[in-house]
Amino acid sequence: MEDIDAIAALQDPVRRRLYEYVAAQGREVGRNEAAEAAGVARTLAAHHLDRLTEAGLLESGSRRLTGRSGPGAGRPAKVYTRARGERSVSLPARDYRTAAELLAEAAEEAGLDAGLRAAARRRGEALRGPAAPCGALEEAMEVLAARGYEPHLETAESTESTENTGAAEGAAGADARVVRMRNCPFHAVAESFPPLVCGMNLALLEGLLGTDGPLRARMDARPGECCVVVEASKNNVD
């Protein structure tokens, strides 16, 4: 019943807009910012944000939003982030998570990693259908968003060695854009079987986005996010 009550809290359109905005930021969000994003008054936003916290969909804390400390820095403000817990409802009751964990355990014990990756790559290709491989990061983000990965663009320094690539390619890599994903659709099972499930996830995205186009998916795990990132392949860096 707790999951049903939590999901029912999103029935209110303002509350849903606030939740979706906070969830999409990947950081702490203050009441003023959330209210402006949702187009409502701060007091109304505060009410709904606290209701979402009570429902277990958000987590709250406090910090000074000015970035200053000491006298004159102002009082700490209440901030919100998406709750780490997972909510789901199935009527009638189903337990696909246990089935997935049992299958993952059996596959891991039998050493079926390669077979699972091959099956995942075929599934990704089937999901893509006759469409050509994704040609740009923005296109890949649309595909990933439709699958629930919650993608976002980042610009970060390349972590790969430039010892034999030349200064020009090294400079291009320094401003490389990558698509990271705030959500892993397989998070619950990946926590228990990370090498198996993360390898499956990478293969699935290789099939979904294509391996013979200008983009590539690769492993780059970071706490709290999907273990795969998408970037321009080395031969297609501007």
PDB file of C-alpha atoms in Angstrom:
ATOM      1  CA  MET A   1       0.000   0.000   0.000  1.00  0.00           C
ATOM      2  CA  GLU A   2       2.874   2.396   0.656  1.00  0.00           C
ATOM      3  CA  ASP A   3       3.944   2.308  -2.986  1.00  0.00           C
ATOM      4  CA  ILE A   4       0.378   2.918  -4.158  1.00  0.00           C
ATOM      5  CA  ASP A   5       0.030   5.888  -1.798  1.00  0.00           C
ATOM      6  CA  ALA A   6       3.370   7.305  -2.933  1.00  0.00           C
ATOM      7  CA  ILE A   7       2.514   7.067  -6.618  1.00  0.00           C
ATOM      8  CA  ALA A   8      -0.968   8.461  -5.958  1.00  0.00           C
ATOM      9  CA  ALA A   9       0.712  11.595  -4.580  1.00  0.00           C
ATOM     10  CA  LEU A  10       1.735  12.435  -8.142  1.00  0.00           C
ATOM     11  CA  GLN A  11      -1.860  12.669  -9.306  1.00  0.00           C
ATOM     12  CA  ASP A  12      -1.876  16.390  -8.542  1.00  0.00           C
ATOM     13  CA  PRO A  13      -0.482  18.151 -11.666  1.00  0.00           C
ATOM     14  CA  VAL A  14       1.493  20.783  -9.718  1.00  0.00           C
ATOM     15  CA  ARG A  15       3.000  18.152  -7.473  1.00  0.00           C
ATOM     16  CA  ARG A  16       3.957  16.083 -10.487  1.00  0.00           C
ATOM     17  CA  ARG A  17       5.651  19.053 -12.180  1.00  0.00           C
ATOM     18  CA  LEU A  18       7.639  19.753  -9.027  1.00  0.00           C
ATOM     19  CA  TYR A  19       8.682  16.127  -8.673  1.00  0.00           C
ATOM     20  CA  GLU A  20       9.719  15.852 -12.310  1.00  0.00           C
ATOM     21  CA  TYR A  21      11.756  19.054 -12.094  1.00  0.00           C
ATOM     22  CA  VAL A  22      13.610  18.031  -8.926  1.00  0.00           C
ATOM     23  CA  ALA A  23      14.239  14.535 -10.285  1.00  0.00           C
ATOM     24  CA  ALA A  24      15.649  15.894 -13.547  1.00  0.00           C
ATOM     25  CA  GLN A  25      18.255  18.148 -11.914  1.00  0.00           C
ATOM     26  CA  GLY A  26      20.425  15.482 -10.299  1.00  0.00           C
ATOM     27  CA  ARG A  27      21.248  17.879  -7.437  1.00  0.00           C
ATOM     28  CA  GLU A  28      19.655  19.659  -4.499  1.00  0.00           C
ATOM     29  CA  VAL A  29      16.892  22.099  -5.445  1.00  0.00           C
ATOM     30  CA  GLY A  30      15.605  24.944  -3.265  1.00  0.00           C
ATOM     31  CA  ARG A  31      11.983  25.995  -2.874  1.00  0.00           C
ATOM     32  CA  ASN A  32      12.344  29.221  -4.844  1.00  0.00           C
ATOM     33  CA  GLU A  33      13.916  27.477  -7.814  1.00  0.00           C
ATOM     34  CA  ALA A  34      11.305  24.717  -7.814  1.00  0.00           C
ATOM     35  CA  ALA A  35       8.455  27.214  -7.538  1.00  0.00           C
ATOM     36  CA  GLU A  36       9.776  29.253 -10.475  1.00  0.00           C
ATOM     37  CA  ALA A  37      10.227  26.130 -12.596  1.00  0.00           C
ATOM     38  CA  ALA A  38       6.673  24.948 -11.866  1.00  0.00           C
ATOM     39  CA  GLY A  39       5.170  28.416 -12.272  1.00  0.00           C
ATOM     40  CA  VAL A  40       3.576  28.531  -8.810  1.00  0.00           C
ATOM     41  CA  ALA A  41       3.965  30.568  -5.630  1.00  0.00           C
ATOM     42  CA  ARG A  42       6.731  29.613  -3.226  1.00  0.00           C
ATOM     43  CA  THR A  43       4.307  28.767  -0.409  1.00  0.00           C
ATOM     44  CA  LEU A  44       2.356  26.383  -2.659  1.00  0.00           C
ATOM     45  CA  ALA A  45       5.574  24.799  -3.903  1.00  0.00           C
ATOM     46  CA  ALA A  46       6.780  24.327  -0.325  1.00  0.00           C
ATOM     47  CA  HIS A  47       3.521  22.585   0.590  1.00  0.00           C
ATOM     48  CA  HIS A  48       3.724  20.146  -2.316  1.00  0.00           C
ATOM     49  CA  LEU A  49       7.458  19.509  -1.901  1.00  0.00           C
ATOM     50  CA  ASP A  50       6.903  18.586   1.727  1.00  0.00           C
ATOM     51  CA  ARG A  51       4.027  16.301   0.748  1.00  0.00           C
ATOM     52  CA  LEU A  52       6.317  14.564  -1.741  1.00  0.00           C
ATOM     53  CA  THR A  53       8.884  14.160   1.015  1.00  0.00           C
ATOM     54  CA  GLU A  54       6.288  12.658   3.339  1.00  0.00           C
ATOM     55  CA  ALA A  55       5.317  10.217   0.577  1.00  0.00           C
ATOM     56  CA  GLY A  56       8.945   9.095   0.262  1.00  0.00           C
ATOM     57  CA  LEU A  57       9.387  10.383  -3.289  1.00  0.00           C
ATOM     58  CA  LEU A  58      11.781  13.193  -2.323  1.00  0.00           C
ATOM     59  CA  GLU A  59      14.407  13.603   0.378  1.00  0.00           C
ATOM     60  CA  SER A  60      14.934  16.948   2.094  1.00  0.00           C
ATOM     61  CA  GLY A  61      17.786  18.682   3.879  1.00  0.00           C
ATOM     62  CA  SER A  62      19.054  22.195   4.465  1.00  0.00           C
ATOM     63  CA  ARG A  63      22.016  24.256   3.352  1.00  0.00           C
ATOM     64  CA  ARG A  64      22.933  27.863   2.597  1.00  0.00           C
ATOM     65  CA  LEU A  65      22.131  28.516  -1.045  1.00  0.00           C
ATOM     66  CA  THR A  66      24.400  31.600  -1.145  1.00  0.00           C
ATOM     67  CA  GLY A  67      27.535  29.479  -0.920  1.00  0.00           C
ATOM     68  CA  ARG A  68      28.809  31.683   1.926  1.00  0.00           C
ATOM     69  CA  SER A  69      29.342  30.768   5.566  1.00  0.00           C
ATOM     70  CA  GLY A  70      29.694  32.625   8.824  1.00  0.00           C
ATOM     71  CA  PRO A  71      27.919  35.791  10.008  1.00  0.00           C
ATOM     72  CA  GLY A  72      25.782  37.421   7.338  1.00  0.00           C
ATOM     73  CA  ALA A  73      25.588  34.280   5.209  1.00  0.00           C
ATOM     74  CA  GLY A  74      21.873  33.896   5.844  1.00  0.00           C
ATOM     75  CA  ARG A  75      19.842  31.058   7.257  1.00  0.00           C
ATOM     76  CA  PRO A  76      20.064  27.569   5.732  1.00  0.00           C
ATOM     77  CA  ALA A  77      17.298  26.918   3.201  1.00  0.00           C
ATOM     78  CA  LYS A  78      15.365  23.711   2.731  1.00  0.00           C
ATOM     79  CA  VAL A  79      16.464  21.727  -0.314  1.00  0.00           C
ATOM     80  CA  TYR A  80      15.136  18.613  -2.023  1.00  0.00           C
ATOM     81  CA  THR A  81      16.497  15.717  -4.073  1.00  0.00           C
ATOM     82  CA  ARG A  82      14.852  12.642  -5.538  1.00  0.00           C
ATOM     83  CA  ALA A  83      14.595   9.784  -3.048  1.00  0.00           C
ATOM     84  CA  ARG A  84      16.873   6.824  -3.703  1.00  0.00           C
ATOM     85  CA  GLY A  85      14.163   4.253  -3.044  1.00  0.00           C
ATOM     86  CA  GLU A  86      12.306   2.553  -5.888  1.00  0.00           C
ATOM     87  CA  ARG A  87       8.514   2.530  -6.189  1.00  0.00           C
ATOM     88  CA  SER A  88       6.432   0.154  -8.278  1.00  0.00           C
ATOM     89  CA  VAL A  89       2.890  -1.138  -8.379  1.00  0.00           C
ATOM     90  CA  SER A  90       1.611  -4.320 -10.018  1.00  0.00           C
ATOM     91  CA  LEU A  91      -2.009  -5.439  -9.962  1.00  0.00           C
ATOM     92  CA  PRO A  92      -2.326  -8.344  -9.461  1.00  0.00           C
ATOM     93  CA  ALA A  93       0.912  -8.753  -7.529  1.00  0.00           C
ATOM     94  CA  ARG A  94       3.967  -9.822  -9.555  1.00  0.00           C
ATOM     95  CA  ASP A  95       7.585 -10.388  -8.509  1.00  0.00           C
ATOM     96  CA  TYR A  96       9.714  -9.942 -11.628  1.00  0.00           C
ATOM     97  CA  ARG A  97      12.667  -8.702  -9.571  1.00  0.00           C
ATOM     98  CA  THR A  98      13.133 -12.052  -7.840  1.00  0.00           C
ATOM     99  CA  ALA A  99      12.900 -13.851 -11.172  1.00  0.00           C
ATOM    100  CA  ALA A 100      15.482 -11.505 -12.681  1.00  0.00           C
ATOM    101  CA  GLU A 101      17.851 -11.996  -9.728  1.00  0.00           C
ATOM    102  CA  LEU A 102      17.535 -15.791  -9.927  1.00  0.00           C
ATOM    103  CA  LEU A 103      18.215 -15.766 -13.665  1.00  0.00           C
ATOM    104  CA  ALA A 104      21.191 -13.442 -13.179  1.00  0.00           C
ATOM    105  CA  GLU A 105      22.583 -15.686 -10.438  1.00  0.00           C
ATOM    106  CA  ALA A 106      22.249 -18.774 -12.633  1.00  0.00           C
ATOM    107  CA  ALA A 107      23.831 -17.007 -15.618  1.00  0.00           C
ATOM    108  CA  GLU A 108      26.743 -15.793 -13.503  1.00  0.00           C
ATOM    109  CA  GLU A 109      27.388 -19.230 -11.996  1.00  0.00           C
ATOM    110  CA  ALA A 110      27.223 -20.854 -15.444  1.00  0.00           C
ATOM    111  CA  GLY A 111      29.580 -18.285 -16.992  1.00  0.00           C
ATOM    112  CA  LEU A 112      27.019 -17.145 -19.530  1.00  0.00           C
ATOM    113  CA  ASP A 113      28.224 -13.541 -19.687  1.00  0.00           C
ATOM    114  CA  ALA A 114      29.121 -13.677 -23.387  1.00  0.00           C
ATOM    115  CA  GLY A 115      25.833 -15.293 -24.335  1.00  0.00           C
ATOM    116  CA  LEU A 116      23.874 -12.710 -22.348  1.00  0.00           C
ATOM    117  CA  ARG A 117      25.728  -9.823 -24.000  1.00  0.00           C
ATOM    118  CA  ALA A 118      25.062 -11.313 -27.448  1.00  0.00           C
ATOM    119  CA  ALA A 119      21.352 -11.666 -26.647  1.00  0.00           C
ATOM    120  CA  ALA A 120      21.230  -8.107 -25.288  1.00  0.00           C
ATOM    121  CA  ARG A 121      22.898  -6.720 -28.410  1.00  0.00           C
ATOM    122  CA  ARG A 122      20.360  -8.541 -30.604  1.00  0.00           C
ATOM    123  CA  ARG A 123      17.508  -7.166 -28.496  1.00  0.00           C
ATOM    124  CA  GLY A 124      18.883  -3.639 -28.849  1.00  0.00           C
ATOM    125  CA  GLU A 125      19.076  -4.055 -32.621  1.00  0.00           C
ATOM    126  CA  ALA A 126      15.502  -5.377 -32.671  1.00  0.00           C
ATOM    127  CA  LEU A 127      14.313  -2.368 -30.665  1.00  0.00           C
ATOM    128  CA  ARG A 128      16.054  -0.020 -33.114  1.00  0.00           C
ATOM    129  CA  GLY A 129      14.480  -1.835 -36.044  1.00  0.00           C
ATOM    130  CA  PRO A 130      15.302  -0.610 -39.562  1.00  0.00           C
ATOM    131  CA  ALA A 131      16.413   2.837 -38.346  1.00  0.00           C
ATOM    132  CA  ALA A 132      20.002   3.879 -39.006  1.00  0.00           C
ATOM    133  CA  PRO A 133      22.443   4.167 -36.066  1.00  0.00           C
ATOM    134  CA  CYS A 134      22.037   7.367 -34.065  1.00  0.00           C
ATOM    135  CA  GLY A 135      23.901  10.152 -35.826  1.00  0.00           C
ATOM    136  CA  ALA A 136      24.199  12.712 -33.016  1.00  0.00           C
ATOM    137  CA  LEU A 137      24.238  12.854 -29.240  1.00  0.00           C
ATOM    138  CA  GLU A 138      20.926  14.747 -29.202  1.00  0.00           C
ATOM    139  CA  GLU A 139      19.304  11.954 -31.190  1.00  0.00           C
ATOM    140  CA  ALA A 140      20.766   9.368 -28.827  1.00  0.00           C
ATOM    141  CA  MET A 141      19.336  11.299 -25.868  1.00  0.00           C
ATOM    142  CA  GLU A 142      15.836  11.044 -27.327  1.00  0.00           C
ATOM    143  CA  VAL A 143      16.218   7.280 -27.743  1.00  0.00           C
ATOM    144  CA  LEU A 144      17.615   6.858 -24.240  1.00  0.00           C
ATOM    145  CA  ALA A 145      14.943   9.052 -22.656  1.00  0.00           C
ATOM    146  CA  ALA A 146      12.252   6.896 -24.228  1.00  0.00           C
ATOM    147  CA  ARG A 147      13.826   3.870 -22.501  1.00  0.00           C
ATOM    148  CA  GLY A 148      13.871   5.562 -19.074  1.00  0.00           C
ATOM    149  CA  TYR A 149      17.618   6.288 -18.793  1.00  0.00           C
ATOM    150  CA  GLU A 150      17.174  10.015 -18.015  1.00  0.00           C
ATOM    151  CA  PRO A 151      20.104  11.198 -20.172  1.00  0.00           C
ATOM    152  CA  HIS A 152      21.893  14.537 -19.852  1.00  0.00           C
ATOM    153  CA  LEU A 153      24.828  16.129 -21.644  1.00  0.00           C
ATOM    154  CA  GLU A 154      28.119  16.822 -19.928  1.00  0.00           C
ATOM    155  CA  THR A 155      31.334  18.438 -21.119  1.00  0.00           C
ATOM    156  CA  ALA A 156      34.338  16.951 -19.375  1.00  0.00           C
ATOM    157  CA  GLU A 157      38.036  16.490 -19.879  1.00  0.00           C
ATOM    158  CA  SER A 158      38.977  13.282 -21.633  1.00  0.00           C
ATOM    159  CA  THR A 159      40.339  10.635 -19.295  1.00  0.00           C
ATOM    160  CA  GLU A 160      42.050   8.716 -22.080  1.00  0.00           C
ATOM    161  CA  SER A 161      45.770   8.981 -22.712  1.00  0.00           C
ATOM    162  CA  THR A 162      46.889  11.251 -25.548  1.00  0.00           C
ATOM    163  CA  GLU A 163      50.418   9.883 -25.665  1.00  0.00           C
ATOM    164  CA  ASN A 164      50.180   8.658 -29.271  1.00  0.00           C
ATOM    165  CA  THR A 165      47.219  10.656 -30.550  1.00  0.00           C
ATOM    166  CA  GLY A 166      48.848  13.995 -31.258  1.00  0.00           C
ATOM    167  CA  ALA A 167      48.229  17.416 -29.767  1.00  0.00           C
ATOM    168  CA  ALA A 168      45.274  18.266 -32.029  1.00  0.00           C
ATOM    169  CA  GLU A 169      43.277  15.186 -31.114  1.00  0.00           C
ATOM    170  CA  GLY A 170      44.143  15.670 -27.447  1.00  0.00           C
ATOM    171  CA  ALA A 171      42.830  19.223 -27.553  1.00  0.00           C
ATOM    172  CA  ALA A 172      39.582  18.042 -29.160  1.00  0.00           C
ATOM    173  CA  GLY A 173      39.166  15.384 -26.483  1.00  0.00           C
ATOM    174  CA  ALA A 174      39.486  18.001 -23.744  1.00  0.00           C
ATOM    175  CA  ASP A 175      36.125  19.504 -24.734  1.00  0.00           C
ATOM    176  CA  ALA A 176      34.393  16.217 -25.604  1.00  0.00           C
ATOM    177  CA  ARG A 177      30.695  16.012 -24.838  1.00  0.00           C
ATOM    178  CA  VAL A 178      29.307  12.833 -23.343  1.00  0.00           C
ATOM    179  CA  VAL A 179      25.812  11.671 -22.558  1.00  0.00           C
ATOM    180  CA  ARG A 180      25.461  10.377 -19.016  1.00  0.00           C
ATOM    181  CA  MET A 181      22.326   8.807 -17.581  1.00  0.00           C
ATOM    182  CA  ARG A 182      20.900   9.506 -14.145  1.00  0.00           C
ATOM    183  CA  ASN A 183      18.833   6.319 -14.118  1.00  0.00           C
ATOM    184  CA  CYS A 184      19.635   2.672 -14.792  1.00  0.00           C
ATOM    185  CA  PRO A 185      16.468   0.701 -15.628  1.00  0.00           C
ATOM    186  CA  PHE A 186      18.209  -2.416 -14.278  1.00  0.00           C
ATOM    187  CA  HIS A 187      19.486  -0.816 -11.071  1.00  0.00           C
ATOM    188  CA  ALA A 188      17.973  -3.304  -8.600  1.00  0.00           C
ATOM    189  CA  VAL A 189      19.574  -6.336 -10.265  1.00  0.00           C
ATOM    190  CA  ALA A 190      22.775  -4.484 -11.192  1.00  0.00           C
ATOM    191  CA  GLU A 191      23.427  -3.826  -7.490  1.00  0.00           C
ATOM    192  CA  SER A 192      23.656  -7.572  -6.839  1.00  0.00           C
ATOM    193  CA  PHE A 193      25.330  -8.625 -10.101  1.00  0.00           C
ATOM    194  CA  PRO A 194      27.205  -5.568 -11.413  1.00  0.00           C
ATOM    195  CA  PRO A 195      29.622  -7.132 -13.952  1.00  0.00           C
ATOM    196  CA  LEU A 196      26.933  -9.320 -15.493  1.00  0.00           C
ATOM    197  CA  VAL A 197      24.162  -6.733 -15.671  1.00  0.00           C
ATOM    198  CA  CYS A 198      26.368  -3.769 -16.593  1.00  0.00           C
ATOM    199  CA  GLY A 199      27.864  -5.801 -19.434  1.00  0.00           C
ATOM    200  CA  MET A 200      24.358  -6.693 -20.581  1.00  0.00           C
ATOM    201  CA  ASN A 201      23.328  -3.040 -20.401  1.00  0.00           C
ATOM    202  CA  LEU A 202      26.301  -1.922 -22.481  1.00  0.00           C
ATOM    203  CA  ALA A 203      25.564  -4.535 -25.151  1.00  0.00           C
ATOM    204  CA  LEU A 204      21.887  -3.566 -25.217  1.00  0.00           C
ATOM    205  CA  LEU A 205      22.777   0.090 -25.803  1.00  0.00           C
ATOM    206  CA  GLU A 206      25.325  -0.847 -28.467  1.00  0.00           C
ATOM    207  CA  GLY A 207      22.557  -2.604 -30.351  1.00  0.00           C
ATOM    208  CA  LEU A 208      20.037   0.155 -29.701  1.00  0.00           C
ATOM    209  CA  LEU A 209      22.284   3.044 -30.779  1.00  0.00           C
ATOM    210  CA  GLY A 210      24.343   1.143 -33.349  1.00  0.00           C
ATOM    211  CA  THR A 211      28.043   0.312 -33.432  1.00  0.00           C
ATOM    212  CA  ASP A 212      28.759   1.326 -37.037  1.00  0.00           C
ATOM    213  CA  GLY A 213      27.702   4.964 -36.695  1.00  0.00           C
ATOM    214  CA  PRO A 214      29.380   8.120 -35.350  1.00  0.00           C
ATOM    215  CA  LEU A 215      28.621   7.318 -31.691  1.00  0.00           C
ATOM    216  CA  ARG A 216      29.860   4.719 -29.262  1.00  0.00           C
ATOM    217  CA  ALA A 217      28.709   3.488 -25.878  1.00  0.00           C
ATOM    218  CA  ARG A 218      31.342   2.617 -23.292  1.00  0.00           C
ATOM    219  CA  MET A 219      31.628   1.784 -19.614  1.00  0.00           C
ATOM    220  CA  ASP A 220      32.359   4.678 -17.256  1.00  0.00           C
ATOM    221  CA  ALA A 221      30.716   3.942 -13.922  1.00  0.00           C
ATOM    222  CA  ARG A 222      29.960   6.793 -11.551  1.00  0.00           C
ATOM    223  CA  PRO A 223      28.099   6.537  -8.226  1.00  0.00           C
ATOM    224  CA  GLY A 224      24.377   7.135  -8.516  1.00  0.00           C
ATOM    225  CA  GLU A 225      24.251   6.947 -12.320  1.00  0.00           C
ATOM    226  CA  CYS A 226      24.108   4.389 -15.111  1.00  0.00           C
ATOM    227  CA  CYS A 227      27.452   2.675 -15.726  1.00  0.00           C
ATOM    228  CA  VAL A 228      27.411   3.453 -19.477  1.00  0.00           C
ATOM    229  CA  VAL A 229      28.111   6.740 -21.251  1.00  0.00           C
ATOM    230  CA  VAL A 230      27.642   7.647 -24.913  1.00  0.00           C
ATOM    231  CA  GLU A 231      30.081   9.807 -26.857  1.00  0.00           C
ATOM    232  CA  ALA A 232      31.337  10.502 -30.359  1.00  0.00           C
ATOM    233  CA  SER A 233      33.620   7.747 -31.578  1.00  0.00           C
ATOM    234  CA  LYS A 234      37.301   8.598 -31.992  1.00  0.00           C
ATOM    235  CA  ASN A 235      36.978   8.751 -35.759  1.00  0.00           C
ATOM    236  CA  ASN A 236      34.159  11.299 -35.550  1.00  0.00           C
ATOM    237  CA  VAL A 237      35.475  13.867 -33.083  1.00  0.00           C
ATOM    238  CA  ASP A 238      35.058  17.362 -34.559  1.00  0.00           C
TER     239      ASP A 238
END
